[in-house]
Amino acid sequence: MAFCNSCGATLDPGSKFCNKCGAGVAAAPPAASVQPSPAPAAPPKGGSSALKVILIVIAVIVGIGILGMVTCGIVIHHIAKSSHVTQEGDRVKVETPFGSINANDPEQAVKDLGVDVYPGAQVEKNGSADLTFAGVHTVTANFDSSDSVDKVCSFYKSKFPAATVKSSDQNRCSIVSEDPKNVVTINVEAHGDTTKFQIACVTKKAASSN
């Protein structure tokens, strides 16, 4: 029920003027529309599936890592168990399933090289090696000379005329003789007042005929 704001008389429903005093009746404000509250968002589908996939991937990675460590341990154990070490004087030989390693005295390494040594050069005590792996035999030895780099390089250029020669400057050079059966590499470098050079000889062993 509505009442007149001027005289307080009762107003007829839908009347725009008061029947008693004639005052205009203010229109009633429209009722505010009530918006329904949004429904709560549904949880994303497939979340649990994605989590499962991630966990599976992590499990696989961890499993591969563990398997790799176990395999590596087995291989190392097999190599250690199958290796044999023998010594004759200053010569130590280690035989493994993959090949052999000889720790030679320097003079023996010079003999095994099969390459002429620069006149007057002295073989160094350290750095000599004799390795045989997968049918490839490698011998290395280090030397020291009082002559210049140029003289040492010229000597080996004459010994291997078809070799590839690389020189970065007057203080070093590299000579590589790429014979298919016997690759010889000679690295020469100035070292203070002396010249140091290393000779490495790589030979592929011929397959044994039955």
Short mmCIF file of C-alpha atoms in Angstrom, two decimals:
data_model
loop_
_atom_site.label_atom_id
_atom_site.label_comp_id
_atom_site.label_asym_id
_atom_site.label_seq_id
_atom_site.Cartn_x
_atom_site.Cartn_y
_atom_site.Cartn_z
CA MET A 1 0.00 0.00 0.00
CA ALA A 2 1.30 3.47 -0.97
CA PHE A 3 0.81 6.80 0.82
CA CYS A 4 0.97 10.41 -0.37
CA ASN A 5 4.20 12.14 0.56
CA SER A 6 2.37 15.48 1.00
CA CYS A 7 -0.77 14.71 3.05
CA GLY A 8 -0.30 11.07 4.02
CA ALA A 9 -3.56 9.93 2.40
CA THR A 10 -3.82 6.42 1.03
CA LEU A 11 -3.13 6.25 -2.69
CA ASP A 12 -5.04 4.11 -5.15
CA PRO A 13 -2.95 1.50 -6.90
CA GLY A 14 -1.54 2.93 -10.15
CA SER A 15 -2.68 6.49 -9.38
CA LYS A 16 -0.36 9.32 -10.49
CA PHE A 17 -2.04 12.02 -8.30
CA CYS A 18 -3.28 12.06 -4.69
CA ASN A 19 -7.14 12.01 -4.57
CA LYS A 20 -7.11 14.23 -1.48
CA CYS A 21 -4.53 16.96 -2.13
CA GLY A 22 -3.77 16.43 -5.82
CA ALA A 23 -0.04 16.14 -5.28
CA GLY A 24 1.83 14.14 -7.90
CA VAL A 25 2.96 10.68 -6.96
CA ALA A 26 6.59 9.84 -7.65
CA ALA A 27 7.06 6.71 -9.71
CA ALA A 28 8.43 3.80 -7.74
CA PRO A 29 11.99 2.88 -8.74
CA PRO A 30 12.18 -0.33 -10.70
CA ALA A 31 13.17 -3.34 -8.70
CA ALA A 32 16.83 -4.09 -9.08
CA SER A 33 17.40 -7.15 -11.11
CA VAL A 34 19.13 -9.86 -9.23
CA GLN A 35 21.94 -11.45 -11.18
CA PRO A 36 22.45 -15.09 -10.41
CA SER A 37 25.85 -15.80 -8.91
CA PRO A 38 28.16 -17.56 -11.35
CA ALA A 39 28.46 -21.26 -10.89
CA PRO A 40 31.79 -22.40 -9.48
CA ALA A 41 34.30 -23.28 -12.20
CA ALA A 42 34.59 -26.95 -12.84
CA PRO A 43 38.01 -28.42 -12.09
CA PRO A 44 40.13 -28.86 -15.24
CA LYS A 45 39.62 -32.20 -16.83
CA GLY A 46 42.59 -34.42 -17.34
CA GLY A 47 44.62 -32.95 -14.46
CA SER A 48 45.03 -36.28 -12.83
CA SER A 49 45.95 -37.83 -16.19
CA ALA A 50 48.67 -35.23 -16.80
CA LEU A 51 50.06 -35.85 -13.33
CA LYS A 52 50.13 -39.57 -14.02
CA VAL A 53 52.03 -39.01 -17.26
CA ILE A 54 54.61 -36.82 -15.50
CA LEU A 55 55.09 -39.40 -12.77
CA ILE A 56 55.51 -42.16 -15.35
CA VAL A 57 58.13 -40.14 -17.26
CA ILE A 58 60.06 -39.43 -14.06
CA ALA A 59 59.93 -43.10 -13.11
CA VAL A 60 61.27 -44.12 -16.54
CA ILE A 61 64.15 -41.61 -16.33
CA VAL A 62 65.10 -42.78 -12.86
CA GLY A 63 64.88 -46.39 -14.00
CA ILE A 64 67.17 -45.74 -16.97
CA GLY A 65 69.68 -43.99 -14.71
CA ILE A 66 69.74 -46.88 -12.26
CA LEU A 67 70.05 -49.40 -15.10
CA GLY A 68 72.92 -47.39 -16.61
CA MET A 69 74.80 -47.31 -13.30
CA VAL A 70 74.31 -51.03 -12.81
CA THR A 71 75.45 -51.78 -16.38
CA CYS A 72 78.48 -49.50 -16.00
CA GLY A 73 79.39 -51.23 -12.75
CA ILE A 74 79.10 -54.65 -14.39
CA VAL A 75 81.31 -53.57 -17.33
CA ILE A 76 83.97 -52.08 -15.04
CA HIS A 77 83.94 -55.20 -12.89
CA HIS A 78 84.30 -57.39 -16.00
CA ILE A 79 87.23 -55.33 -17.31
CA ALA A 80 88.98 -55.35 -13.95
CA LYS A 81 88.47 -59.10 -13.59
CA SER A 82 89.63 -59.84 -17.15
CA SER A 83 92.68 -57.54 -17.12
CA HIS A 84 96.17 -58.87 -16.53
CA VAL A 85 99.26 -56.90 -15.56
CA THR A 86 102.75 -58.20 -16.29
CA GLN A 87 106.14 -56.59 -15.74
CA GLU A 88 109.51 -57.34 -17.28
CA GLY A 89 112.17 -55.01 -15.97
CA ASP A 90 111.03 -51.44 -16.64
CA ARG A 91 108.32 -52.58 -19.06
CA VAL A 92 104.78 -52.86 -17.69
CA LYS A 93 102.02 -54.38 -19.83
CA VAL A 94 98.29 -54.19 -19.07
CA GLU A 95 96.07 -56.50 -21.12
CA THR A 96 92.31 -55.82 -21.22
CA PRO A 97 89.44 -57.35 -23.23
CA PHE A 98 89.70 -54.36 -25.58
CA GLY A 99 93.45 -54.29 -26.10
CA SER A 100 96.76 -53.77 -24.35
CA ILE A 101 98.70 -50.86 -22.88
CA ASN A 102 102.48 -50.92 -22.52
CA ALA A 103 104.32 -48.50 -20.27
CA ASN A 104 107.70 -48.67 -21.97
CA ASP A 105 110.99 -47.19 -21.05
CA PRO A 106 111.76 -44.29 -23.43
CA GLU A 107 114.45 -46.17 -25.36
CA GLN A 108 112.06 -49.00 -26.13
CA ALA A 109 109.46 -46.50 -27.35
CA VAL A 110 112.02 -45.04 -29.78
CA LYS A 111 112.65 -48.52 -31.20
CA ASP A 112 108.92 -49.23 -31.52
CA LEU A 113 108.30 -45.97 -33.38
CA GLY A 114 110.15 -47.04 -36.50
CA VAL A 115 110.85 -43.37 -37.31
CA ASP A 116 114.28 -41.73 -37.52
CA VAL A 117 115.02 -39.48 -34.56
CA TYR A 118 116.45 -36.02 -35.23
CA PRO A 119 120.25 -36.15 -34.77
CA GLY A 120 121.33 -35.17 -31.27
CA ALA A 121 117.77 -35.13 -29.86
CA GLN A 122 117.23 -36.65 -26.43
CA VAL A 123 114.20 -38.77 -25.64
CA GLU A 124 112.28 -37.54 -22.58
CA LYS A 125 111.57 -39.90 -19.69
CA ASN A 126 107.89 -38.99 -19.55
CA GLY A 127 105.24 -39.24 -22.23
CA SER A 128 106.16 -42.53 -23.89
CA ALA A 129 103.25 -44.87 -24.58
CA ASP A 130 102.43 -48.04 -26.47
CA LEU A 131 98.73 -48.83 -26.97
CA THR A 132 96.87 -51.46 -28.93
CA PHE A 133 93.08 -51.19 -29.21
CA ALA A 134 90.66 -52.58 -31.78
CA GLY A 135 93.47 -53.60 -34.10
CA VAL A 136 95.17 -50.19 -34.00
CA HIS A 137 98.71 -49.91 -32.60
CA THR A 138 99.83 -46.47 -31.38
CA VAL A 139 103.32 -45.54 -30.17
CA THR A 140 104.29 -42.08 -28.94
CA ALA A 141 107.50 -40.55 -27.61
CA ASN A 142 108.66 -37.04 -26.68
CA PHE A 143 112.03 -35.55 -27.55
CA ASP A 144 114.14 -32.48 -26.80
CA SER A 145 116.65 -30.76 -29.09
CA SER A 146 118.93 -27.74 -28.79
CA ASP A 147 118.38 -26.87 -32.47
CA SER A 148 115.69 -24.53 -33.80
CA VAL A 149 112.15 -25.46 -34.77
CA ASP A 150 112.97 -24.74 -38.41
CA LYS A 151 115.85 -27.22 -38.47
CA VAL A 152 113.84 -29.99 -36.84
CA CYS A 153 110.89 -29.41 -39.18
CA SER A 154 113.16 -29.37 -42.25
CA PHE A 155 114.64 -32.70 -41.20
CA TYR A 156 111.26 -34.41 -40.99
CA LYS A 157 109.97 -32.72 -44.15
CA SER A 158 112.81 -34.42 -46.01
CA LYS A 159 111.91 -37.75 -44.39
CA PHE A 160 108.23 -37.41 -45.35
CA PRO A 161 108.13 -35.35 -48.58
CA ALA A 162 104.47 -36.19 -49.26
CA ALA A 163 103.34 -35.25 -45.75
CA THR A 164 100.99 -32.40 -44.88
CA VAL A 165 102.80 -29.55 -43.11
CA LYS A 166 101.07 -26.93 -40.99
CA SER A 167 102.92 -24.00 -39.43
CA SER A 168 101.16 -21.35 -37.36
CA ASP A 169 104.38 -19.36 -36.88
CA GLN A 170 108.15 -19.84 -36.57
CA ASN A 171 107.73 -21.39 -33.13
CA ARG A 172 105.73 -24.48 -34.08
CA CYS A 173 104.86 -26.79 -36.91
CA SER A 174 102.98 -30.03 -37.46
CA ILE A 175 103.87 -32.73 -39.99
CA VAL A 176 101.37 -35.49 -40.81
CA SER A 177 102.21 -38.41 -43.08
CA GLU A 178 98.88 -40.04 -43.89
CA ASP A 179 99.98 -43.39 -45.23
CA PRO A 180 96.90 -45.68 -45.11
CA LYS A 181 98.83 -48.34 -43.19
CA ASN A 182 101.03 -46.14 -41.05
CA VAL A 183 100.06 -42.59 -40.01
CA VAL A 184 102.94 -40.58 -38.52
CA THR A 185 102.35 -37.26 -36.77
CA ILE A 186 105.22 -35.02 -35.66
CA ASN A 187 104.48 -31.91 -33.59
CA VAL A 188 107.38 -29.50 -33.11
CA GLU A 189 107.29 -26.50 -30.78
CA ALA A 190 109.77 -24.03 -29.31
CA HIS A 191 110.15 -24.27 -25.55
CA GLY A 192 112.41 -21.57 -24.17
CA ASP A 193 115.93 -22.10 -25.53
CA THR A 194 115.15 -25.63 -26.71
CA THR A 195 112.84 -27.34 -29.17
CA LYS A 196 110.48 -30.06 -28.05
CA PHE A 197 108.78 -32.45 -30.44
CA GLN A 198 106.53 -35.47 -30.20
CA ILE A 199 106.34 -38.34 -32.64
CA ALA A 200 103.22 -40.51 -32.80
CA CYS A 201 102.95 -43.54 -35.04
CA VAL A 202 99.55 -45.18 -35.64
CA THR A 203 99.54 -48.54 -37.40
CA LYS A 204 96.52 -50.61 -38.30
CA LYS A 205 97.24 -54.27 -37.74
CA ALA A 206 96.46 -56.59 -40.60
CA ALA A 207 93.72 -59.11 -39.93
CA SER A 208 95.14 -62.54 -39.17
CA SER A 209 94.40 -65.10 -41.86
CA ASN A 210 93.07 -68.50 -40.86
#
